[in-house]
Coordinates of C-alpha atoms in Angstrom, one line a residue:
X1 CA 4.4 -3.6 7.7
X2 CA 7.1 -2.2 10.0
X3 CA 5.9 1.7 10.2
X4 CA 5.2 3.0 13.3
X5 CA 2.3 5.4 13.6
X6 CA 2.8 8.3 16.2
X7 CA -1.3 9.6 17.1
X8 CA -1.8 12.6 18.4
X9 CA -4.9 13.4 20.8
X10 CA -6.8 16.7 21.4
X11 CA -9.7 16.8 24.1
X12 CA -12.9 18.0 22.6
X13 CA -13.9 21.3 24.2
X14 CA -17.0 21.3 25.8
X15 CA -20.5 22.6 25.1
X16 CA -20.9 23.5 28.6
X17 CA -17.7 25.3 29.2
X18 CA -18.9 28.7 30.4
X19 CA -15.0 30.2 31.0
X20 CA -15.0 30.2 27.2
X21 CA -16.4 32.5 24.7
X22 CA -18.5 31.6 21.9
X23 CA -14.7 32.6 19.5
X24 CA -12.6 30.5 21.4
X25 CA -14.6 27.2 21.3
X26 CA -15.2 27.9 17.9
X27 CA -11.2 27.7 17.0
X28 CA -10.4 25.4 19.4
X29 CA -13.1 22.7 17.5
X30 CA -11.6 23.6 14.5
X31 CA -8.0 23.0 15.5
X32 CA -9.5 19.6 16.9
X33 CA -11.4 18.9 13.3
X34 CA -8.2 19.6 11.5
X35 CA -6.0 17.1 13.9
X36 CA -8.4 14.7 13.4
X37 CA -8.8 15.0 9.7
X38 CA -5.2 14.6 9.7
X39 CA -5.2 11.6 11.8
X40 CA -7.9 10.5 9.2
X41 CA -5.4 11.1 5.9
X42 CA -2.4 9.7 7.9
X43 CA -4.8 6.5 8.5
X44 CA -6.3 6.3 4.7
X45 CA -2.4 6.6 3.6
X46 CA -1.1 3.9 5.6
X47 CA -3.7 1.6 4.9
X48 CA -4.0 2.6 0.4
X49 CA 0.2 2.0 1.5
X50 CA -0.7 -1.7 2.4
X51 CA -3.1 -2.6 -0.2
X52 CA -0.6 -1.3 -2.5
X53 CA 1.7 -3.9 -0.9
X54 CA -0.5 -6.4 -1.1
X55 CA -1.6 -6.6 -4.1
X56 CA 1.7 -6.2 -6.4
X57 CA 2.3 -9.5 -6.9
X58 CA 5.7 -8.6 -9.2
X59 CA 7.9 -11.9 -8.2
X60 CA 5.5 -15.0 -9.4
X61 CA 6.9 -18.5 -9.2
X62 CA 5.4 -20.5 -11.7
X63 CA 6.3 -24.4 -11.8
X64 CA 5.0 -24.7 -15.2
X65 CA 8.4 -22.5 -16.2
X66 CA 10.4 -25.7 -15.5
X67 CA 8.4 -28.6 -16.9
X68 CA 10.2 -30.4 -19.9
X69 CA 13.7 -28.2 -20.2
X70 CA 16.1 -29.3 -22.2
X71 CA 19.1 -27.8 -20.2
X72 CA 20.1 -29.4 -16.7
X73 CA 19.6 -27.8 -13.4
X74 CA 19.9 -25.3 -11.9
X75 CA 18.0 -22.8 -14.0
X76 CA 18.5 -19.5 -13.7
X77 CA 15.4 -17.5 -13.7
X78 CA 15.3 -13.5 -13.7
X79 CA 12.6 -11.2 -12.9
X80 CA 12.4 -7.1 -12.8
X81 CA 9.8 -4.5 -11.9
X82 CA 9.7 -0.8 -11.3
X83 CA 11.2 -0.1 -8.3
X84 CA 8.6 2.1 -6.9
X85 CA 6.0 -0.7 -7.0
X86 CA 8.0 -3.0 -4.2
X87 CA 7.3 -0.4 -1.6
X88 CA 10.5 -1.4 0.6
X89 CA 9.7 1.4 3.0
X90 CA 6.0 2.1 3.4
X91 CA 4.7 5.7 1.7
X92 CA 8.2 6.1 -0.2
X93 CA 8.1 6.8 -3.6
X94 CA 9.1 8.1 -6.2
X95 CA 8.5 12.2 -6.4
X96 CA 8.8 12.0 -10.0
X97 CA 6.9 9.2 -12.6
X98 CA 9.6 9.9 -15.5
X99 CA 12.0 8.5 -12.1
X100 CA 10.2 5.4 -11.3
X101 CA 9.7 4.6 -14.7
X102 CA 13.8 4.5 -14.9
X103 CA 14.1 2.5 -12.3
X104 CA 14.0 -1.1 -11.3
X105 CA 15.2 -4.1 -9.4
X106 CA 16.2 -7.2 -10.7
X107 CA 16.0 -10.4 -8.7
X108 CA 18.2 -13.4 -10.3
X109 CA 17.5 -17.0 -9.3
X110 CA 18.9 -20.2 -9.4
X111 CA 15.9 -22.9 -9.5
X112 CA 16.6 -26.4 -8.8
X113 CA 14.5 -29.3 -8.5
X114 CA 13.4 -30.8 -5.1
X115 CA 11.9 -33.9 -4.7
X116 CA 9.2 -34.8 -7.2
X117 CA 7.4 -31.9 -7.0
X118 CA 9.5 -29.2 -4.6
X119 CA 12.2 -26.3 -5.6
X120 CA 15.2 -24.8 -3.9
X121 CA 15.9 -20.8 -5.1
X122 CA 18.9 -19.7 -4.5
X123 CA 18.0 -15.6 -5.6
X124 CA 19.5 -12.2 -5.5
X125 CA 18.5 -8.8 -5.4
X126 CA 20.0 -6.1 -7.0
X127 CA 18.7 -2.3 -8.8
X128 CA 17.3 0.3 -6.9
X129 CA 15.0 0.9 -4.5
X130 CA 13.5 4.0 -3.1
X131 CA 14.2 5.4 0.5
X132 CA 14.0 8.8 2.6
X133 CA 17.2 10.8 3.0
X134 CA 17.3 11.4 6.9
X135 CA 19.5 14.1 6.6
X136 CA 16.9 16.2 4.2
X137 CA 14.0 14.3 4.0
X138 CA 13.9 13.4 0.0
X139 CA 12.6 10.5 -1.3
X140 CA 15.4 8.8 -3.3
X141 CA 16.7 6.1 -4.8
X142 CA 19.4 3.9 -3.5
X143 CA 21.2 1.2 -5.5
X144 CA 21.5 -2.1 -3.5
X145 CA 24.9 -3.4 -3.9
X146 CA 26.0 -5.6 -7.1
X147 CA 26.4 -8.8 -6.8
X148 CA 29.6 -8.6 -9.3
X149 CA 31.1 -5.6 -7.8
X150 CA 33.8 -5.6 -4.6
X151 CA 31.3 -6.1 -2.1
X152 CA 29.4 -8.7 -3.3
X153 CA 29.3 -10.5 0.4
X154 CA 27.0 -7.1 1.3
X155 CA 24.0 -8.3 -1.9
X156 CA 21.0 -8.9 -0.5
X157 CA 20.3 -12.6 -0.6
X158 CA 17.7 -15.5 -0.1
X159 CA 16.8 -18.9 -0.2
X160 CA 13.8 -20.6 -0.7
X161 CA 12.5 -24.3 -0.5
X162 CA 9.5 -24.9 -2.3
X163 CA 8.3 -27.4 -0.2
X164 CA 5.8 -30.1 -1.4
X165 CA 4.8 -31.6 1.8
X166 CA 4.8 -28.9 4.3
X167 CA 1.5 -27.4 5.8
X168 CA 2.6 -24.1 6.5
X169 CA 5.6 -21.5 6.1
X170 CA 8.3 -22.1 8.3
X171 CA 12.2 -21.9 7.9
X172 CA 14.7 -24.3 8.0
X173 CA 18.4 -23.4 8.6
X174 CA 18.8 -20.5 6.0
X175 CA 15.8 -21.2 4.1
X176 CA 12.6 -19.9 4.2
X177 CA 9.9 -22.6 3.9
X178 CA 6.4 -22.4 1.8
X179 CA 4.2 -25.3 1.2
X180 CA 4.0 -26.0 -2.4
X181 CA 1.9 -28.8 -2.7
X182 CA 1.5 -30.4 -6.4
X183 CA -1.8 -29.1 -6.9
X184 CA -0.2 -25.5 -6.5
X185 CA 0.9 -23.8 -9.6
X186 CA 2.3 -20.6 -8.5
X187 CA 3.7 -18.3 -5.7
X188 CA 3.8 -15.1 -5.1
X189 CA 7.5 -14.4 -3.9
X190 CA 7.0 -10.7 -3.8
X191 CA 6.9 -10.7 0.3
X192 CA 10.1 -12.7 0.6
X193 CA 12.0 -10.3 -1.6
X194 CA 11.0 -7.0 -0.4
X195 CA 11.7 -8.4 3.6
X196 CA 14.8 -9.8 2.4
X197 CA 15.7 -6.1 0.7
X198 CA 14.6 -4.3 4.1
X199 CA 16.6 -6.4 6.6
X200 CA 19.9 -7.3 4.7
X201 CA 19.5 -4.0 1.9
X202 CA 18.2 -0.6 3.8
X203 CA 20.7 0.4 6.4
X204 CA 19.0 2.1 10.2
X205 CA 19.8 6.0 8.1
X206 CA 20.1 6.6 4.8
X207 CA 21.3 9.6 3.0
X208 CA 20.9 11.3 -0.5
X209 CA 23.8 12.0 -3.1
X210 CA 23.3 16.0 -2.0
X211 CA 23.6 15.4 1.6
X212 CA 26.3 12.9 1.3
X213 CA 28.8 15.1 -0.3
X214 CA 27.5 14.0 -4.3
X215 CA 30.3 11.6 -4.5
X216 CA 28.0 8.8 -5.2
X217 CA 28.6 7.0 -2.2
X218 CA 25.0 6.6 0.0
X219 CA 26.5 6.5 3.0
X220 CA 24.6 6.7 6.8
X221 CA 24.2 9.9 8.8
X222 CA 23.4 10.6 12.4
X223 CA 23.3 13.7 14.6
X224 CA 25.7 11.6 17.1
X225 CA 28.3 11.7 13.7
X226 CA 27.6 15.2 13.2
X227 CA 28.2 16.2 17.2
X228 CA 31.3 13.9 17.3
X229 CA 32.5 15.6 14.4
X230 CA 32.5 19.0 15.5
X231 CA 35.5 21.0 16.7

């Protein structure tokens, strides 16, 4: 959704270039082929990357979940998938399927009725998701920050109204908005999650354990800190 393409352009040679020999057009077509076969793969990636995203519907709110409970509200609610499948930067995955099958994310919710028919969700996000090291270029992943550790302020947060008479998504102070009509029975909250993870979760650089020292800590890197740094 938020990758940037960078497209590069070769002129065709022409048939009727005389300067040329027969050898030099003949590479110089391949070398444009092979550019624009790449340009073809790059384009075939991104777009296999945003089916991918479309159709992983992993966070499904379902009303019928919170017809005739016995407990009061709010009701926690918690859902988890692999964390390669929520794609939180486009083409990163895992390099290794034992790796995403040992990893996940977790979202917990707090569900509470609004209205006849509406709901407030109060979730977080926590696990891992998958990034590239800027330093190296690995894919990795990185743990999002617990919501029970010391920085539990930095947890990647949302909230959701579940609105029954709106027409159209919208937001509304710190919540995002989705019509939820009573004739709908489920939503997909997938989207919602994985933006939420890549504006308040995935910081501008992020570095892999080897680059970073292996001390654990996924901390940013940039050639300004490097330069500074130096004697």
């Amino acid at each position: 959704m938020f990758a940037m393409r960078a497209s590069s352009r070769l002129t065709m040679p022409s048939v009727f270039d005389v300067s040329a020999t027969h050898q030099t057009r003949t590479r110089q077509t391949r070398l444009w082929l092979a550019v624009q076969q790449g340009a073809g793969d790059d384009d075939a990636n991104a777009r296999k990357g945003r089916r991918r995203e479309r159709n992983a519907q992993l966070i499904m709110f379902r009303r019928g979940a919170y017809k005739n409970l016995d407990e009061k509200a709010p009701w926690l609610t918690t859902w988890s998938a692999a964390s390669e499948k929520l794609n939180v930067v486009e083409g990163v995955y895992a390099s290794d399927a034992q790796a995403a099958l040992n990893r996940k994310f977790i979202v917990e919710a707090y569900v509470e009725p609004a209205g006849a028919s509406g709901f407030f969700i109060d979730g977080i996000v926590t696990g891992d998701v998958f990034v590239k090291c800027a330093c190296c270029g690995a894919n990795y992943a990185m743990a999002l920050p617990d919501a029970s550790d010391d920085d539990a302020d930095d947890a990647v947060r949302f909230l959701a109204f579940l609105d029954a008479d709106a027409k159209e998504e919208s937001t509304s102070g710190d919540y995002d908005v989705f019509p939820f009509s009573r004739s709908i029975e489920e939503l997909d909250l997938t989207p919602l999650v994985r933006d939420s993870v890549r504006a308040f979760g995935i910081p501008p650089e992020t570095v892999c354990a080897e680059c970073d020292g292996g001390d654990g800590n996924f901390a940013t890197w940039s050639i300004d800190d490097a330069v500074n740094a130096a004697p």
